[in-house]
Short mmCIF file of C-alpha atoms and ligand atoms in Angstrom, two decimals:
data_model
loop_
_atom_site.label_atom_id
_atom_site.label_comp_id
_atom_site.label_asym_id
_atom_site.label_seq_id
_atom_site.Cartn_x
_atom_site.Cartn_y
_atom_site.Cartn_z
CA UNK A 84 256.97 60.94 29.56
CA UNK A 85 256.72 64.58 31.13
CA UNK A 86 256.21 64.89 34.53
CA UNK A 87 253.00 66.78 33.16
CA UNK A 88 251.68 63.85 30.86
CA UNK A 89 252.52 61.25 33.71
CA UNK A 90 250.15 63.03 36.05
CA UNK A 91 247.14 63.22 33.59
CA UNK A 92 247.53 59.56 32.73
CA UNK A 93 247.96 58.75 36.66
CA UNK A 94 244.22 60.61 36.70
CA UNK A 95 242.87 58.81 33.92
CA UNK A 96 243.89 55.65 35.51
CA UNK A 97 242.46 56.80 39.20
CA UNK A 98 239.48 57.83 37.10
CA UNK A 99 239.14 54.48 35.32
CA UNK A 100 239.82 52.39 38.57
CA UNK A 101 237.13 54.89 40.99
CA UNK A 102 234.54 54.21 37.87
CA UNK A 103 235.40 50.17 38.53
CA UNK A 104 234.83 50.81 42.42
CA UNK A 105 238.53 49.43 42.47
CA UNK A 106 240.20 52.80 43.64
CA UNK A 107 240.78 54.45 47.30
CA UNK A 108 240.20 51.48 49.64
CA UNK A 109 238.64 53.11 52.37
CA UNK A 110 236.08 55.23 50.82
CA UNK A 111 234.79 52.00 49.15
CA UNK A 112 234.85 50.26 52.53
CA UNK A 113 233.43 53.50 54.19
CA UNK A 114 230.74 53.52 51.44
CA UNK A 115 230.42 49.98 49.51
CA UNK A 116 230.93 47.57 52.87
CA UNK A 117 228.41 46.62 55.34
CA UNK A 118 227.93 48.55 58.80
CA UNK A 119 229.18 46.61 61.44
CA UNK A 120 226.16 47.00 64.55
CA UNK A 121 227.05 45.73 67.56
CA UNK A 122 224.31 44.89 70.11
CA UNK A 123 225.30 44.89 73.63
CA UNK A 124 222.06 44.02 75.48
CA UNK A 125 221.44 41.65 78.63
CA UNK A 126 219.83 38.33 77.02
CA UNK A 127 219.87 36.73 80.50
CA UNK A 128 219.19 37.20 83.90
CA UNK A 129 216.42 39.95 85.56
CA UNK A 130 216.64 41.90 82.67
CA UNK A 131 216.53 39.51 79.97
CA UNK A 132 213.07 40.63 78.18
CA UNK A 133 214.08 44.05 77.99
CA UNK A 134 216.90 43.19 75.74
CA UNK A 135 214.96 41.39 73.89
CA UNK A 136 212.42 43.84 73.56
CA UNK A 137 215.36 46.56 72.69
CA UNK A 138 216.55 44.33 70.03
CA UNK A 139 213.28 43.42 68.31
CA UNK A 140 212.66 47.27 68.40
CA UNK A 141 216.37 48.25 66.71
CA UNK A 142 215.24 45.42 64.18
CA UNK A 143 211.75 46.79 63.60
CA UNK A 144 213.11 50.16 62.64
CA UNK A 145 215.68 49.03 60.40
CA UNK A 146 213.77 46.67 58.42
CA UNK A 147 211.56 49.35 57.78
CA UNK A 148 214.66 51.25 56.05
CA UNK A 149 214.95 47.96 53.68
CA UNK A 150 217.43 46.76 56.63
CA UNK A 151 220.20 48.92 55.96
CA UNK A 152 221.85 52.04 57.25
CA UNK A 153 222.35 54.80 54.46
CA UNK A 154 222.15 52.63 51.64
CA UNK A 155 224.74 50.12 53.19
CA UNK A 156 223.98 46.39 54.41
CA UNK A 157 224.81 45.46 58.04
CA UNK A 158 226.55 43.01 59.40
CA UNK A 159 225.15 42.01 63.07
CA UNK A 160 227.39 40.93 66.12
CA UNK A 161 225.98 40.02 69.72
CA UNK A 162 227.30 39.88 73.29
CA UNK A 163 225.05 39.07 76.53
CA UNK A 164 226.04 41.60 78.61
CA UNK A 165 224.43 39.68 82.14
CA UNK A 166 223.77 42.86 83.44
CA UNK A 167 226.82 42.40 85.49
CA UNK A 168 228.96 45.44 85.68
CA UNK A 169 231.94 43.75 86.18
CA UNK A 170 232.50 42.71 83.23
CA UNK A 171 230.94 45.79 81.24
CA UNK A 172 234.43 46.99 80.03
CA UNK A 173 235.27 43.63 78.66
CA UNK A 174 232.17 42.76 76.63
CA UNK A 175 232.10 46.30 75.29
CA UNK A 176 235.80 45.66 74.51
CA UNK A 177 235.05 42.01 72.59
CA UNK A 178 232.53 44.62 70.17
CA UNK A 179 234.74 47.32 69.99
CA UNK A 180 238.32 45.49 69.31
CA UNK A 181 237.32 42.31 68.50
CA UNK A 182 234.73 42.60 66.14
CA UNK A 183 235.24 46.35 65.00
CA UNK A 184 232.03 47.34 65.17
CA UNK A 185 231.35 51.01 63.60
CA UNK A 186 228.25 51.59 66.18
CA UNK A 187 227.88 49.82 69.36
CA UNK A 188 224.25 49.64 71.03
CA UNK A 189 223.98 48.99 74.78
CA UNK A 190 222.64 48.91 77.09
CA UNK A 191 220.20 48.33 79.80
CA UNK A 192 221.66 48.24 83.30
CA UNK A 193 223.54 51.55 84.63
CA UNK A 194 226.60 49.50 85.94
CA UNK A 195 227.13 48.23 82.95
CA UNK A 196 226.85 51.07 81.06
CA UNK A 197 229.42 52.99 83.08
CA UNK A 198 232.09 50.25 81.15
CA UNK A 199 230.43 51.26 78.00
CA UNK A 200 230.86 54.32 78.57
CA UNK A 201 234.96 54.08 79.29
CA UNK A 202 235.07 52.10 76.14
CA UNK A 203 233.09 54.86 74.19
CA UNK A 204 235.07 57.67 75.39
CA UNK A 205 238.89 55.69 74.66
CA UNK A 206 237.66 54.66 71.43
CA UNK A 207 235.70 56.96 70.13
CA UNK A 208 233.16 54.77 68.48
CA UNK A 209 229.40 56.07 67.93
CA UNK A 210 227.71 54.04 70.72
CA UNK A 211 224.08 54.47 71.62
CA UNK A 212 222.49 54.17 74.74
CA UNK A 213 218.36 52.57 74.31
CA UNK A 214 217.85 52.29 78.11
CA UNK A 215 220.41 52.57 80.85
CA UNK A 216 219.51 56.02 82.43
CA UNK A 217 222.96 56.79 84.79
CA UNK A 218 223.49 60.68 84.65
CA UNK A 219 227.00 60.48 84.36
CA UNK A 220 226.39 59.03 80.64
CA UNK A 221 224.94 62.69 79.73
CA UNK A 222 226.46 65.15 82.66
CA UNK A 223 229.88 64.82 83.80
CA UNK A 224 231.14 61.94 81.14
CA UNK A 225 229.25 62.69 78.08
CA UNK A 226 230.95 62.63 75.31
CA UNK A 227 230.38 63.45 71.67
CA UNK A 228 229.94 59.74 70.11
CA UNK A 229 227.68 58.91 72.64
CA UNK A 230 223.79 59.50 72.24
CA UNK A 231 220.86 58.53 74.55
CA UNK A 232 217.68 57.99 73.07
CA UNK A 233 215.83 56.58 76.28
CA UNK A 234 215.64 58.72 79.97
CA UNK A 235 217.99 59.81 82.62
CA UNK A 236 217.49 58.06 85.73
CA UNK A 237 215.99 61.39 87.23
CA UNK A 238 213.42 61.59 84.15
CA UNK A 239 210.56 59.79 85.09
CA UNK A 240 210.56 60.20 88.43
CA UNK A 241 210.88 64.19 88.63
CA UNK A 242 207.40 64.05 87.60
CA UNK A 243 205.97 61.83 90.37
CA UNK A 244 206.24 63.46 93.55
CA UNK A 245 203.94 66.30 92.61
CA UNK A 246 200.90 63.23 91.36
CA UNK A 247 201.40 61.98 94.81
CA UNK A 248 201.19 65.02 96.63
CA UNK A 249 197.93 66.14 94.64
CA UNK A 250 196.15 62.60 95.76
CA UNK A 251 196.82 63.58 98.92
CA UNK A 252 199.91 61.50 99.81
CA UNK A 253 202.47 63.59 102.05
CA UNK A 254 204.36 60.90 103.99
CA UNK A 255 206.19 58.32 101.61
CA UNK A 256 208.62 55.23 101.67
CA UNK A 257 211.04 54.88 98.90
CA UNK A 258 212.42 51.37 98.03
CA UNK A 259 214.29 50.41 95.41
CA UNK A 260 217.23 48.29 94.28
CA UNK A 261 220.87 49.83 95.58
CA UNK A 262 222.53 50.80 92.47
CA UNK A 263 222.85 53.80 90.77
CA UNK A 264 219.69 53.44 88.98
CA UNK A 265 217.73 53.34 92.04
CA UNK A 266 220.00 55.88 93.67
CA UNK A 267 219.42 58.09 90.59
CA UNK A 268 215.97 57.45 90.59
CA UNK A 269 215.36 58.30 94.54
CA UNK A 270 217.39 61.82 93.37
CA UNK A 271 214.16 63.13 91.46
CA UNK A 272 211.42 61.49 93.42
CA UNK A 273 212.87 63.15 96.86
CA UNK A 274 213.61 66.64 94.47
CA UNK A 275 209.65 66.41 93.19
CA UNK A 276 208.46 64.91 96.34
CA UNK A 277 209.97 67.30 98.92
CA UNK A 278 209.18 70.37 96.56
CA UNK A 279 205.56 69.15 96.75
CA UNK A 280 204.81 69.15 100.31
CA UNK A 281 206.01 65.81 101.04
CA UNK A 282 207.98 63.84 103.71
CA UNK A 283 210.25 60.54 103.05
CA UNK A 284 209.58 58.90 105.93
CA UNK A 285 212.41 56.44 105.20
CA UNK A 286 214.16 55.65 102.36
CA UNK A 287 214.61 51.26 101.92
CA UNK A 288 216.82 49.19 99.86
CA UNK A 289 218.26 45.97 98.80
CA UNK A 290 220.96 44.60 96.27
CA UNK A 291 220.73 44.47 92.58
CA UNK A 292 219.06 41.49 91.44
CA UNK A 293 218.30 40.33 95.22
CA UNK A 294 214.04 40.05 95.14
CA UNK A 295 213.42 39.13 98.92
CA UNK A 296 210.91 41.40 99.69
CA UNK A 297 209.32 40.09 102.31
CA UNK A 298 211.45 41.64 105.44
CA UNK A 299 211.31 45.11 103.61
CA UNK A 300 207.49 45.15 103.07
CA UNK A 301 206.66 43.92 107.05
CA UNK A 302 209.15 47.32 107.77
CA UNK A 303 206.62 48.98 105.50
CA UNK A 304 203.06 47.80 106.90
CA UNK A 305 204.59 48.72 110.21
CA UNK A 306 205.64 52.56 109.18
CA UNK A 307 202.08 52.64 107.96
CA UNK A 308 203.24 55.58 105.63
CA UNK A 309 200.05 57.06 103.43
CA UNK A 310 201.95 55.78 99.90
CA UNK A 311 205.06 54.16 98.45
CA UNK A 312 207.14 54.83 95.74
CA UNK A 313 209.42 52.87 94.58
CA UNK A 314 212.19 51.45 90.97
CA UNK A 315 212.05 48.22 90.06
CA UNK A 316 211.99 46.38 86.85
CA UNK A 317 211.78 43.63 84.15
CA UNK A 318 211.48 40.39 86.17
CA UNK A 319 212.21 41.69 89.70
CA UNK A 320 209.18 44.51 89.05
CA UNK A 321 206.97 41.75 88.25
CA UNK A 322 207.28 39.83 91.98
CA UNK A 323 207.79 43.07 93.80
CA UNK A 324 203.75 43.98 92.60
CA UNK A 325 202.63 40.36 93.25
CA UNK A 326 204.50 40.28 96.82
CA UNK A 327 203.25 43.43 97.64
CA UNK A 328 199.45 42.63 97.23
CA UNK A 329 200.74 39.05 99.00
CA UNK A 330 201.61 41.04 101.71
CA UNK A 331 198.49 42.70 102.07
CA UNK A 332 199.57 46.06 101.05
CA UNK A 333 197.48 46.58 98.13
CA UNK A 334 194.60 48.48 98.49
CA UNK A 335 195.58 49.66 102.12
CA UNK A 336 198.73 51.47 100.99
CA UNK A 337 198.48 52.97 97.46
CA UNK A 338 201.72 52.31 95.64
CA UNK A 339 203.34 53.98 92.96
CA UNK A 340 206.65 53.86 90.43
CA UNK A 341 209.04 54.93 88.38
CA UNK A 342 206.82 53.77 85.52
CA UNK A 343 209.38 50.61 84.76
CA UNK A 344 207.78 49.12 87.45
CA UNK A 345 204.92 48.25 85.09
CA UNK A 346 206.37 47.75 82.06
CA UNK A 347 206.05 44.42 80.30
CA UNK A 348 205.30 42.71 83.34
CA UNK A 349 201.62 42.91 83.45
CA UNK A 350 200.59 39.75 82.19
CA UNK A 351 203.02 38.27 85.06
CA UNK A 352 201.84 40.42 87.82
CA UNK A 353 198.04 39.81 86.95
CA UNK A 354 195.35 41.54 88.69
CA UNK A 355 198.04 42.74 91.67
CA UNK A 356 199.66 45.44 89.54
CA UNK A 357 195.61 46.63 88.57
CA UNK A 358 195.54 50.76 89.88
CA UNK A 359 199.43 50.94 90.44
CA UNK A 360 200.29 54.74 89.63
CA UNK A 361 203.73 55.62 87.34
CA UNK A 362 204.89 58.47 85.66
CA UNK A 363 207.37 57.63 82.17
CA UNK A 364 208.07 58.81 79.12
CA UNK A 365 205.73 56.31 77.05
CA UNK A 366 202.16 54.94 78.00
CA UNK A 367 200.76 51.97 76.20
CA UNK A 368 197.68 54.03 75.74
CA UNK A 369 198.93 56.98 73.86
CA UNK A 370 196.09 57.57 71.25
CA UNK A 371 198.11 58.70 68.54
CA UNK A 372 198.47 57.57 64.80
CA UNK A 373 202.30 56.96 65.06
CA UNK A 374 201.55 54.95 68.28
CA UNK A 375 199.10 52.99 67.16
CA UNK A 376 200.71 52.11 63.97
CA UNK A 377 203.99 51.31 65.48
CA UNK A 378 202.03 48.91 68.28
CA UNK A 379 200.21 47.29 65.54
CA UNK A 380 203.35 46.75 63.28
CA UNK A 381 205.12 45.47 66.36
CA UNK A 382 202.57 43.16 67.66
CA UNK A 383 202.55 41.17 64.34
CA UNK A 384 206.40 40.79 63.50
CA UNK A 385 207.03 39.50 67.01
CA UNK A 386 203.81 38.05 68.56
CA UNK A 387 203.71 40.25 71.40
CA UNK A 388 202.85 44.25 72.86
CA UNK A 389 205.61 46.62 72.89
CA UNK A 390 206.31 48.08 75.73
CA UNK A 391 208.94 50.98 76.94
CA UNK A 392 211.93 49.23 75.91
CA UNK A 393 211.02 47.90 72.60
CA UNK A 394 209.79 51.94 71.87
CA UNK A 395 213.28 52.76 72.74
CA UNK A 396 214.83 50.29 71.09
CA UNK A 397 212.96 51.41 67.91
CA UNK A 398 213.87 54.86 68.36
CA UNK A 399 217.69 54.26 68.53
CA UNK A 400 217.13 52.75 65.34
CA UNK A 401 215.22 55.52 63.90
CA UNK A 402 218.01 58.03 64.66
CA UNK A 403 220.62 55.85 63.95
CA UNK A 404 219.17 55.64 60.30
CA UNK A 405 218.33 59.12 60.34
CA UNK A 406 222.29 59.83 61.07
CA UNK A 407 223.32 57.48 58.27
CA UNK A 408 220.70 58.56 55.76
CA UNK A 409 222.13 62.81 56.05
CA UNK A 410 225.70 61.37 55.31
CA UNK A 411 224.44 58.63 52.84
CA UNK A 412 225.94 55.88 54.59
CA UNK A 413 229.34 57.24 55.22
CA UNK A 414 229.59 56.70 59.21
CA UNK A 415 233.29 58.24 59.33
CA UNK A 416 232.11 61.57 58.44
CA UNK A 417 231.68 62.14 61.96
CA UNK A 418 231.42 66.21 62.20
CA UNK A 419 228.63 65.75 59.51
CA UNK A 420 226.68 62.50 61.00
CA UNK A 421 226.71 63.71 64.96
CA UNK A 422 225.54 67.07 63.76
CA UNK A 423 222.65 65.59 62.24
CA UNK A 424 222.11 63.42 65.36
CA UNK A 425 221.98 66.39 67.64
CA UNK A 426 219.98 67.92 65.50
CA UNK A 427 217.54 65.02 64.72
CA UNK A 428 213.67 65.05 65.75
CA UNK A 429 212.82 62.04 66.17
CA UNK A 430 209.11 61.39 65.28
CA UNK A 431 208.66 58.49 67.93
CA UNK A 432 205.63 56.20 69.55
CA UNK A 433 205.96 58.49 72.54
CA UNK A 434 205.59 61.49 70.90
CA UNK A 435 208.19 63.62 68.77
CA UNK A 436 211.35 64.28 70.87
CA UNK A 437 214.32 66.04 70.61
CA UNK A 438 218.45 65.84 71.87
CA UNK A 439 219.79 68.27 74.59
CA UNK A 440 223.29 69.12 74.34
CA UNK A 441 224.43 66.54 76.47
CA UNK A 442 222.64 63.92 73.99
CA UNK A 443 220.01 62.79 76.25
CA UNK A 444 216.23 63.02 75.09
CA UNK A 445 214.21 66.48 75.92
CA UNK A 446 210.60 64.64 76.48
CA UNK A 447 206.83 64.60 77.60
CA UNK A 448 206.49 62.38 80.95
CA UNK A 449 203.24 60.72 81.22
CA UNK A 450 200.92 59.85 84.24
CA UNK A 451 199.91 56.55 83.85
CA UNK A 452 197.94 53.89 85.83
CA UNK A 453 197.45 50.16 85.20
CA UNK A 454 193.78 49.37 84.08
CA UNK A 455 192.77 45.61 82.79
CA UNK A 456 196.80 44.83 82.01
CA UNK A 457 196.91 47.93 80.14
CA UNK A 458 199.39 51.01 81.38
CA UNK A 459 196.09 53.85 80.62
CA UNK A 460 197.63 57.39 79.96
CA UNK A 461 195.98 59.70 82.39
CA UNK A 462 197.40 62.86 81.83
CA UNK A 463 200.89 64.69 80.80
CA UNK A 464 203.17 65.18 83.82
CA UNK A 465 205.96 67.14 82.35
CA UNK A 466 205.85 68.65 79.61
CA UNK A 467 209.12 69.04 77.15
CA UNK A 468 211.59 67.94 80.00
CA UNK A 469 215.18 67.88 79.69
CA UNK A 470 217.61 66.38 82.12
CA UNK A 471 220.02 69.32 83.62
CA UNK A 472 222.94 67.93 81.84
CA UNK A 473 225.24 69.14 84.90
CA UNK A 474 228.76 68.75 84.20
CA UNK A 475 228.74 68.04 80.61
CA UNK A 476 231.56 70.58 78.91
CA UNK A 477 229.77 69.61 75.86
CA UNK A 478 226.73 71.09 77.08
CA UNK A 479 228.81 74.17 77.97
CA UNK A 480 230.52 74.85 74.98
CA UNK A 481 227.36 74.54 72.91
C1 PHB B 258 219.20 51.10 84.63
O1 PHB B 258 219.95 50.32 85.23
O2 PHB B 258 219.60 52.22 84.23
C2 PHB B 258 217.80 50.74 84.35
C3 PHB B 258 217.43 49.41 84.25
C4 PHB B 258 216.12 49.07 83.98
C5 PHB B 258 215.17 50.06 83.79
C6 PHB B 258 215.52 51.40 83.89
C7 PHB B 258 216.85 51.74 84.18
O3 PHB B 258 213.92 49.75 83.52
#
């Protein structure tokens, strides 16, 4: 046989086995197999219902794609994260190496996302990021397999200290948990706060999970400041309301939030949350079509109201299928399925929203207060606002 006639018969046989889906391996595992989607969330522990809630959400959005990812099936894997950071780089390692994932979601708690992040960056593997606001994530480490689809920690609160000031609040207390959340969290309340007119008359903390309040908020009724702000969430949120009104706080010293504070803890707070002021990036209330609709689809597949994290988790879905639909399922196209990440709008329950450079959402923040167990949007705080991004070369180069 010529070297010539060898050559077209090797084609005619690639030709015959690609036709048989028996040819080229990795295309037909890049194409053919399932997506591996590992879920990284904290199942137990403070935070426990907002991983919940992120998962359901993830779920909800890819069930409405026929459950798959760009034509291909998925293949699920799990790890309980704890919210304990010290062991972030290991359970993100268990996904990553053990199970191979191809997209790794996680997670909720800023510590722990820090290991994520380290993971992401060594391995390169498309992780996405449904709550855990720590700036680093999108400033100084961001990196381009790495997308957040929820708030930096500076977000919500950037657009509080201005509603304060306007109700005629000028000398605060801030308390929160110590951790970089909080810490990140205190960064835009004294930025908005300050700008405003106002004074921090003293800034309070205690240790992530710790929830004895009661020495903090006698400090407080003694200051006598005219309003406190304050992070707190999932379980923790939900006894730091009820303690406060125990205290005899409520109604004497108005109190207000990064709006976590009242998310998906209402029911558990009861009638002590009722008037509590937030700003975030989602409002129960939000009297739109695509709200109502997604509210109403979520309340009957899981038997309970969305709330903030279940909207996020649904929108990490919704952009994660929108990646894998504009490369029809083949995830290690990466140039082609980050660019259409980046340049994805995603037409969300909060309102439609769109990626900085850094990866982190550009997005309306909402003035909210609690009215009958019900987070009632009062007005738009910020409008279209994007987190600074400082530090990311991404950003830079872009
Ligand atoms: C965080 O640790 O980044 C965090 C946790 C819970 C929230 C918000 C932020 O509700």
């Amino acid at each position: 046989m010529t070297s010539r006639r060898l050559v077209l018969s090797r084609s005619a046989a690639l030709i015959g086995a690609a036709s048989t889906g028996l040819l080229l391996p990795e295309i037909a595992r890049a194409q053919g197999a399932k997506v591996r989607v590992g879920l990284m969330l904290p199942y137990t522990g403070t935070f426990a219902q907002l991983g919940v809630a992120i998962e359901n959400g993830v779920r909800m959005a890819i069930a409405e794609q026929g459950g798959k990812l760009g034509g291909r099936e998925i293949d699920w894997f799990k790890v309980d994260d704890e919210s304990d950071p010290s062991k972030g780089v290991e359970n993100a390692s268990k996904l990553v190496q053990r199970d191979k994932v191809d997209v790794l979601i996680g997670t909720v708690h800023s510590g722990v996302q820090m290991g994520i992040q380290k993971v992401a960056r060594d391995s390169g593997v498309l992780t996405l990021i449904p709550n855990a606001g720590v700036h680093a994530a999108t400033r100084a480490l961001c990196a381009p397999n790495v997308f957040r689809t929820s708030f930096s920690n500076g977000q919500p609160t950037m657009a509080l200290g201005k509603a304060m000031v306007d109700r005629g609040h000028k000398k605060a207390v801030w308390i929160t948990w110590k951790y970089a959340a909080g810490d990140e969290a205190f960064e835009g309340f004294k930025e908005s706060y300050t700008k405003a007119g106002g004074t921090i008359v003293k800034e309070l903390g205690l240790p992530f999970p710790n929830v004895e309040f009661q020495a903090l908020l006698t400090e407080i009724a003694a200051l006598k400041p005219d309003a406190v702000a304050c992070f707190f969430a999932g379980g923790g949120a939900a006894k730091f309301i009820r303690d406060y009104a125990a205290a005899g706080l409520k109604g004497k010293i108005p109190l207000y939030g990064s709006g976590f504070l009242t998310e998906g803890v209402l029911e558990a707070a009861g009638p002590a949350a009722d008037g509590i002021l937030t700003t975030l990036h989602y409002s129960d209330s939000l009297d739109t079509p695509r709200n109502k609709a997604f509210r109403l689809a979520y309340a009957k597949s899981f038997k309970q109201q969305p709330d903030v994290y279940a909207m996020q988790g649904y929108d990490t879905g919704l952009l994660l299928a929108q990646g894998a639909n504009a490369v029809k399922g083949d995830l290690a196209n990466k140039a082609a399925l980050y660019k259409a990440m980046e340049s994805a709008t995603i037409d969300s329950p909060r309102g439609k929203w769109t990626m900085s450079r850094a990866h982190n959402p550009v997005q309306d923040i909402y003035l909210r207060q609690v009215e009958k167990g019900e987070n009632k949007v009062i007005g738009v705080a910020a409008k279209a606002l994007a987190d600074p991004g400082t530090g990311c070369r991404m950003a830079a180069a872009a």
